[in-house]
Amino acid sequence: MSDRTLFGTNGIREIVNQKLTPELVVKVGVAVGTYYGGGNILIGHDSRTSHTIFSNAITAGLASTGCNVLKGGPAPTPALQYAVKHFKLDGAVIITASHNPPEYNGIKVVAQDGLELSRAEEEKIERMFFDEAFVRRAWNRLGRVTPFPGIIPAYKAAVKTHLDVDAIRRRALKVVVDPVNSVGSLVTPSLLTEVGCQVVTINAQLDGVFSREPEPKPETLGDLSATVKAVNADLGVAHDGDADRCMFVDELGTVVWGDKTGAILVEYILNKIGTSTVVTPISSSKLLEDIVTRNGSKLVWTRVGSTIVTNTMKDLGADVGFEDNGGLFFTPHQPVRDGALAAALMAEVLAKRGQPLSKLVDALPQYALVKERIECPNEKKAPVLEKVLKQTEGLNRLTLDGVKVFFDDGSVLIRPSGTEAVYRIYAEAREEARAREIATWGVSLVTNAL
Ligand code: MG
């Protein structure tokens, strides 16, 4: 949040009662309500302790502009997005800070088609907010505020229509689910049970405190990994705070990186639906390109950000989207990240392929990944990028977001971080030594430019 900007890459995200205060959120509600111009707007939230304050603040703002507010209660972001489309509503406002720690909260705004607003639409809301160009309705034209139950059953029913439930049921998998004390608890354990899995949960009470960091990654999933081993489970499933992402633990208790499980899911989907277009941010591994190419499908790279992936999928009519942080997008269901769908599809993959997850991971093309970071003051990011672009002219490269240079045996992405004063270098190659060599070259481009 800065001078004339409210929304970051994933909506508004701030620490509660610092920048994100109830009075600010009422005003956001008025701006968003003015943008919608009335209609039936769903409001939902994750399990954070501040959800009541901000749901009520948004509700007050929306209703004052004449929008009817439908209170959907706690639910995963993808369930709320699905509800907008399914129940033919006019939009939604979701109170969540996704993978941020519990002291944060945030606001995502969803359009009539269930997708997060594009940047251009967010800018319209920002202009209304900062210019205070608000619609305010008289006492007899205020919006109504009513409860709106039934979102989660409708969402689970929709997910099941994309599954081979009989196959999953026959395999009778044991799955441990870790929804990080948030809204994934309301869907994934019961969904997997209903399709015939035996489910064990950890961190499944909605207390808004979070027993682990909500970002699902190897460092935060130690308890899930230990539980998978302790109960001899076939699979571990972990969500972030709003359950639009899903990371997996194999039957040996190893946390598998999202690029690998994502590649397994994407290949499975493409084999199921035929060739299509797959959309992914420039930060994804060449592994995905290998998988998509060998299926005869087309891979389209985008700038980093789930909203960009979603909107590119919509523009291209792509069926599948993928992010290596555990984001799977499947248009026949909805072209947004959907954690419960990813979890249930992985159960189907294990059932249909008849092999444990560790074996499926071993069978993938193997790449060594080397990550480096170089401190770079924010004001120097643009001039550095200009020099790096000059130095890589004529090479096989993409310049969507930083620069990604492709070699016959690997690639390197050189990209200024959107949130920190650093440049990130991601190099990968079949051989570890070669990945290191490419990374060193990437680092040298940035340090020379500095
Ligand atoms: Mg999320």
XYZ file of C-alpha atoms and ligand atoms in Angstrom:
451
model
C 0.000 0.000 0.000
C 1.560 3.327 -1.024
C 0.575 6.791 -2.280
C -2.087 5.835 -4.833
C -1.880 2.048 -4.620
C -3.980 -0.264 -2.464
C -3.545 -3.656 -4.095
C -0.342 -5.700 -4.319
C 0.196 -8.885 -6.365
C -2.553 -10.680 -4.411
C -4.921 -7.973 -3.233
C -4.372 -5.964 -0.037
C -2.081 -7.569 2.616
C -1.113 -5.724 5.776
C -0.587 -6.159 9.520
C -3.804 -5.815 11.508
C -4.298 -2.413 13.179
C -1.131 -0.993 11.677
C -1.919 -0.029 8.079
C -4.968 -2.300 7.971
C -7.473 -0.654 10.320
C -11.264 -1.032 10.504
C -11.770 2.577 9.347
C -9.587 1.997 6.281
C -11.498 -1.185 5.459
C -14.898 0.551 5.693
C -13.594 2.992 3.087
C -12.323 0.116 0.913
C -15.830 -1.345 1.209
C -17.367 1.919 0.004
C -14.926 2.080 -2.941
C -15.543 -1.565 -3.887
C -19.318 -1.100 -3.562
C -19.129 1.984 -5.791
C -17.144 -0.070 -8.317
C -19.759 -2.864 -8.327
C -22.588 -0.334 -8.576
C -24.996 -2.521 -6.565
C -25.961 -6.177 -6.928
C -25.462 -9.228 -4.700
C -21.952 -9.386 -3.280
C -20.680 -12.412 -1.357
C -18.357 -11.908 1.571
C -16.240 -14.667 3.107
C -13.097 -15.067 5.168
C -10.392 -17.377 6.474
C -9.889 -18.210 10.176
C -7.752 -15.220 11.285
C -8.656 -13.624 14.641
C -9.371 -10.307 12.866
C -11.934 -11.750 10.426
C -14.991 -10.455 12.312
C -13.713 -6.879 12.442
C -12.874 -6.708 8.762
C -15.908 -8.664 7.481
C -18.145 -6.255 9.353
C -16.187 -3.222 8.144
C -16.410 -4.335 4.495
C -20.089 -5.173 4.966
C -20.829 -1.678 6.303
C -19.050 -0.056 3.361
C -20.689 -2.250 0.701
C -24.234 -1.932 2.095
C -23.898 1.865 2.339
C -23.449 1.968 -1.454
C -26.572 -0.129 -2.051
C -24.909 -3.547 -2.547
C -26.698 -6.495 -0.940
C -24.171 -8.340 1.202
C -24.409 -12.147 1.384
C -22.431 -13.454 4.353
C -20.814 -16.718 3.279
C -18.807 -17.193 6.486
C -15.481 -19.007 6.706
C -14.563 -20.837 3.479
C -11.550 -21.470 1.243
C -10.912 -18.770 -1.364
C -11.630 -21.182 -4.266
C -14.966 -22.203 -2.661
C -16.019 -18.544 -2.471
C -14.887 -17.959 -6.057
C -16.829 -21.002 -7.213
C -19.945 -19.780 -5.350
C -19.937 -16.466 -7.245
C -20.119 -18.319 -10.557
C -22.433 -21.110 -9.387
C -25.015 -18.935 -7.617
C -24.809 -16.204 -10.304
C -23.746 -13.470 -7.891
C -22.271 -10.124 -8.902
C -18.931 -10.462 -7.112
C -17.203 -11.306 -3.844
C -14.884 -9.769 -1.315
C -12.641 -12.243 0.494
C -11.009 -11.351 3.808
C -7.757 -13.328 3.852
C -3.991 -12.898 3.946
C -3.434 -16.332 2.362
C 0.050 -17.608 3.342
C 1.035 -14.582 5.490
C 1.459 -15.011 9.280
C -1.580 -14.640 11.604
C -0.928 -10.965 12.444
C -1.747 -10.103 8.819
C -5.051 -9.870 7.073
C -6.029 -8.813 3.585
C -8.721 -8.244 0.983
C -9.240 -9.872 -2.402
C -11.900 -8.632 -4.794
C -13.574 -11.110 -7.145
C -15.556 -10.351 -10.320
C -18.853 -11.802 -11.549
C -17.040 -14.711 -13.271
C -15.417 -15.776 -9.976
C -11.942 -14.589 -11.006
C -9.816 -12.091 -9.090
C -9.905 -8.656 -10.681
C -7.227 -7.813 -13.227
C -4.800 -5.008 -12.386
C -6.695 -2.586 -14.656
C -9.925 -3.176 -12.703
C -8.133 -2.799 -9.360
C -6.829 0.562 -10.556
C -10.418 1.747 -11.060
C -11.145 0.933 -7.391
C -7.947 2.666 -6.302
C -8.951 5.847 -8.177
C -12.388 5.795 -6.498
C -10.744 5.196 -3.111
C -8.153 7.976 -3.294
C -10.443 10.515 -5.014
C -13.277 9.520 -2.662
C -15.515 9.331 -5.718
C -18.126 7.343 -3.811
C -21.753 6.466 -4.346
C -23.644 6.830 -1.052
C -27.258 5.682 -0.904
C -30.140 7.242 1.038
C -31.638 5.435 4.040
C -34.299 3.697 1.911
C -31.856 2.436 -0.758
C -29.219 0.761 1.440
C -28.157 -2.805 0.708
C -29.537 -5.739 2.706
C -27.243 -7.974 4.758
C -28.232 -11.656 4.892
C -26.598 -14.990 5.731
C -25.692 -17.117 2.702
C -25.242 -20.770 3.696
C -24.530 -23.688 1.365
C -21.254 -22.635 -0.238
C -19.135 -25.557 0.907
C -21.519 -28.396 -0.092
C -21.924 -26.822 -3.564
C -18.158 -26.489 -3.946
C -17.404 -30.066 -2.856
C -20.077 -31.400 -5.214
C -18.453 -29.454 -8.068
C -14.963 -30.795 -7.292
C -16.308 -34.369 -7.256
C -17.698 -34.034 -10.786
C -14.065 -33.840 -11.997
C -12.935 -36.968 -10.130
C -13.005 -40.691 -10.791
C -14.548 -41.359 -7.383
C -14.855 -45.147 -7.915
C -11.134 -45.469 -8.652
C -10.171 -43.442 -5.570
C -12.571 -45.455 -3.425
C -11.115 -48.797 -4.603
C -7.590 -47.702 -3.683
C -8.616 -46.776 -0.065
C -5.698 -44.417 0.527
C -4.671 -43.195 3.939
C -4.130 -39.400 3.777
C -2.935 -36.953 6.433
C -4.290 -33.410 5.974
C -2.690 -30.302 7.517
C -4.916 -27.254 6.797
C -2.886 -24.928 9.082
C -5.818 -24.240 11.470
C -7.728 -22.480 8.750
C -10.518 -22.873 6.221
C -9.018 -25.859 4.384
C -10.260 -27.767 7.469
C -13.830 -27.185 6.301
C -13.374 -28.917 2.947
C -10.398 -31.186 2.327
C -10.754 -33.712 5.199
C -14.471 -34.329 4.522
C -14.046 -34.251 0.732
C -11.329 -36.921 0.850
C -13.388 -38.996 3.300
C -16.420 -38.787 1.019
C -14.402 -40.166 -1.926
C -13.224 -43.147 0.133
C -9.923 -42.090 1.703
C -9.096 -42.742 5.325
C -8.235 -39.276 6.645
C -6.101 -38.230 9.601
C -5.905 -34.502 10.380
C -3.394 -32.296 12.195
C -3.766 -28.514 12.770
C -7.446 -28.772 11.824
C -9.146 -26.643 14.508
C -9.984 -23.152 13.214
C -8.342 -21.003 15.872
C -6.839 -18.253 13.720
C -3.515 -18.623 15.499
C -1.820 -21.191 13.195
C 0.320 -23.969 14.693
C 2.833 -23.607 11.861
C 3.730 -20.910 9.356
C 0.883 -20.805 6.808
C 3.284 -20.923 3.854
C 3.465 -24.646 2.992
C 7.109 -25.565 2.300
C 9.636 -28.164 3.521
C 10.715 -26.047 6.538
C 7.127 -25.674 7.822
C 5.772 -29.168 7.210
C 7.834 -31.175 9.713
C 4.776 -32.253 11.738
C 2.924 -33.371 8.627
C 5.926 -35.340 7.455
C 6.341 -37.029 10.881
C 2.618 -37.864 11.039
C 2.620 -39.429 7.561
C 5.404 -41.743 8.722
C 3.863 -42.417 12.151
C 0.510 -43.564 10.746
C 1.945 -45.192 7.592
C -0.043 -42.906 5.301
C 0.109 -42.929 1.507
C 0.044 -39.157 1.210
C 0.291 -35.907 3.172
C -1.604 -32.792 2.078
C -0.862 -29.244 3.293
C -2.720 -26.037 2.506
C -1.940 -22.369 3.021
C -4.239 -20.079 5.053
C -6.981 -19.768 2.425
C -6.540 -23.247 0.898
C -6.013 -22.165 -2.678
C -2.628 -23.913 -2.638
C -1.673 -27.500 -1.901
C 1.721 -29.072 -1.182
C 2.307 -32.806 -0.797
C 4.329 -35.207 1.345
C 5.115 -38.635 -0.106
C 4.599 -41.988 1.661
C 8.194 -41.862 2.978
C 7.519 -38.548 4.748
C 9.443 -36.402 2.246
C 7.997 -32.986 1.397
C 7.935 -32.858 -2.392
C 8.494 -29.497 -4.099
C 5.480 -28.075 -5.903
C 7.251 -28.123 -9.271
C 7.369 -31.941 -9.113
C 3.884 -32.692 -7.789
C 2.556 -29.992 -10.114
C 4.237 -31.670 -13.095
C 2.654 -35.007 -12.072
C -0.798 -33.406 -11.803
C -0.476 -31.454 -15.064
C 0.663 -34.548 -16.986
C -2.207 -36.562 -15.520
C -4.753 -33.892 -16.453
C -3.393 -33.540 -20.001
C -3.569 -37.318 -20.492
C -7.153 -37.204 -19.240
C -8.443 -34.239 -21.275
C -6.158 -34.379 -24.342
C -3.789 -31.692 -25.554
C -4.366 -28.138 -24.404
C -2.603 -24.940 -23.447
C -0.835 -24.743 -20.084
C -0.092 -21.330 -18.540
C 2.690 -20.867 -15.991
C 4.818 -18.029 -14.589
C 8.354 -17.557 -15.826
C 9.684 -18.863 -12.477
C 8.531 -22.443 -13.199
C 11.009 -25.230 -13.908
C 11.958 -26.617 -17.302
C 10.537 -29.855 -15.910
C 7.070 -28.502 -16.659
C 8.072 -27.606 -20.216
C 9.327 -31.188 -20.731
C 6.043 -32.628 -19.441
C 3.852 -30.328 -21.504
C 5.931 -30.774 -24.679
C 5.961 -34.560 -24.496
C 2.176 -34.489 -24.288
C 2.005 -32.359 -27.462
C 0.457 -29.455 -25.563
C 1.497 -25.830 -25.640
C 3.211 -24.002 -22.769
C 2.688 -20.247 -22.332
C 4.907 -18.309 -19.903
C 3.625 -15.262 -17.995
C 4.878 -12.759 -15.458
C 4.795 -13.989 -11.829
C 1.445 -13.740 -9.982
C -1.624 -15.976 -9.732
C -3.972 -13.248 -10.993
C -1.847 -12.915 -14.129
C -1.948 -16.687 -14.686
C -5.749 -16.702 -14.229
C -6.368 -13.796 -16.573
C -3.988 -15.191 -19.221
C -5.806 -18.537 -19.056
C -9.090 -16.726 -19.560
C -7.748 -14.750 -22.547
C -6.234 -17.836 -24.224
C -8.962 -20.323 -23.311
C -6.292 -22.498 -21.631
C -7.423 -25.528 -19.608
C -4.544 -25.790 -17.147
C -2.424 -23.382 -15.113
C 0.418 -24.127 -12.769
C 2.608 -22.434 -10.136
C 5.473 -24.221 -8.405
C 4.291 -22.945 -4.994
C 1.478 -25.510 -5.056
C -0.986 -23.672 -7.309
C -3.083 -25.718 -9.736
C -5.667 -24.070 -12.019
C -8.146 -26.233 -13.960
C -10.570 -24.358 -16.212
C -13.264 -27.078 -16.547
C -13.726 -26.520 -12.771
C -12.524 -22.897 -12.564
C -9.346 -21.153 -13.817
C -8.160 -20.188 -10.326
C -5.831 -21.849 -7.820
C -7.757 -24.585 -6.083
C -6.188 -26.483 -3.185
C -8.951 -29.034 -2.522
C -9.166 -29.926 -6.205
C -5.375 -30.449 -6.299
C -5.514 -32.663 -3.183
C -8.348 -34.831 -4.512
C -6.770 -35.101 -7.970
C -3.522 -36.297 -6.418
C -5.481 -39.045 -4.640
C -6.892 -39.997 -8.045
C -3.407 -40.004 -9.614
C -2.135 -42.394 -6.920
C -5.215 -44.595 -7.355
C -5.037 -44.730 -11.141
C -1.264 -45.012 -11.564
C -0.961 -47.651 -8.842
C 2.424 -46.396 -7.638
C 3.452 -44.513 -4.490
C 4.167 -40.801 -4.850
C 7.925 -41.198 -4.285
C 8.135 -43.501 -7.339
C 6.163 -41.077 -9.503
C 8.560 -38.304 -8.469
C 11.618 -40.464 -9.253
C 10.264 -41.153 -12.745
C 10.146 -37.433 -13.665
C 12.914 -35.778 -15.690
C 15.458 -34.700 -13.059
C 16.848 -31.171 -12.807
C 19.270 -29.657 -10.334
C 18.183 -26.226 -9.093
C 20.520 -23.550 -7.714
C 19.024 -20.421 -6.114
C 21.018 -17.273 -5.348
C 20.077 -13.836 -4.038
C 21.947 -10.563 -4.430
C 21.147 -7.494 -2.337
C 20.028 -4.625 -4.566
C 18.423 -1.364 -3.399
C 14.934 -0.924 -4.866
C 15.897 2.227 -6.771
C 18.710 0.354 -8.548
C 16.515 -2.543 -9.715
C 15.403 -0.901 -12.972
C 18.854 0.341 -14.135
C 20.363 -3.064 -13.261
C 17.702 -4.821 -15.323
C 18.422 -2.536 -18.270
C 22.110 -3.521 -18.195
C 21.326 -7.223 -17.791
C 18.974 -7.008 -20.784
C 21.760 -5.420 -22.841
C 24.237 -8.122 -21.764
C 21.872 -10.939 -22.772
C 20.846 -9.514 -26.149
C 20.877 -12.109 -28.924
C 20.567 -15.072 -26.528
C 17.502 -17.351 -26.436
C 15.598 -15.469 -23.743
C 12.230 -14.247 -22.440
C 11.903 -10.788 -20.894
C 8.401 -10.939 -19.392
C 9.536 -10.443 -15.810
C 13.273 -9.955 -15.317
C 15.052 -12.061 -17.930
C 15.073 -15.832 -18.392
C 17.842 -17.210 -20.610
C 17.436 -20.700 -22.053
C 20.399 -22.945 -22.923
C 20.280 -26.398 -24.545
C 21.007 -27.985 -21.154
C 19.368 -25.600 -18.701
C 18.103 -22.100 -17.967
C 18.519 -19.162 -15.624
C 15.956 -16.627 -14.421
C 17.314 -13.265 -13.228
C 14.503 -11.331 -11.591
C 14.141 -8.397 -9.163
C 12.017 -9.429 -6.171
C 8.629 -7.707 -5.959
C 8.717 -7.594 -2.152
C 12.399 -7.416 -1.060
C 15.462 -5.348 -1.989
C 17.107 -8.290 -3.762
C 17.634 -9.843 -7.162
C 16.831 -13.543 -7.351
C 18.718 -15.947 -9.579
C 17.180 -19.367 -10.322
C 19.401 -21.650 -12.388
C 18.630 -25.207 -13.395
C 20.297 -27.903 -15.464
C 20.380 -31.692 -15.755
C 23.701 -31.744 -13.863
C 24.311 -29.977 -10.547
C 27.713 -28.628 -11.661
C 26.221 -27.113 -14.795
C 23.376 -25.498 -12.781
C 25.991 -23.963 -10.489
C 27.953 -22.696 -13.496
C 24.842 -21.066 -15.018
C 23.920 -19.528 -11.640
C 27.414 -18.050 -11.258
C 27.076 -16.515 -14.714
C 23.705 -15.032 -13.756
C 25.121 -13.626 -10.512
C 28.013 -12.046 -12.426
C 25.597 -10.262 -14.787
C 23.853 -8.629 -11.835
C 27.006 -7.786 -9.839
C 28.635 -6.251 -12.959
C 25.528 -4.188 -13.551
C 25.578 -3.007 -9.923
Mg -3.449 -18.625 -0.730
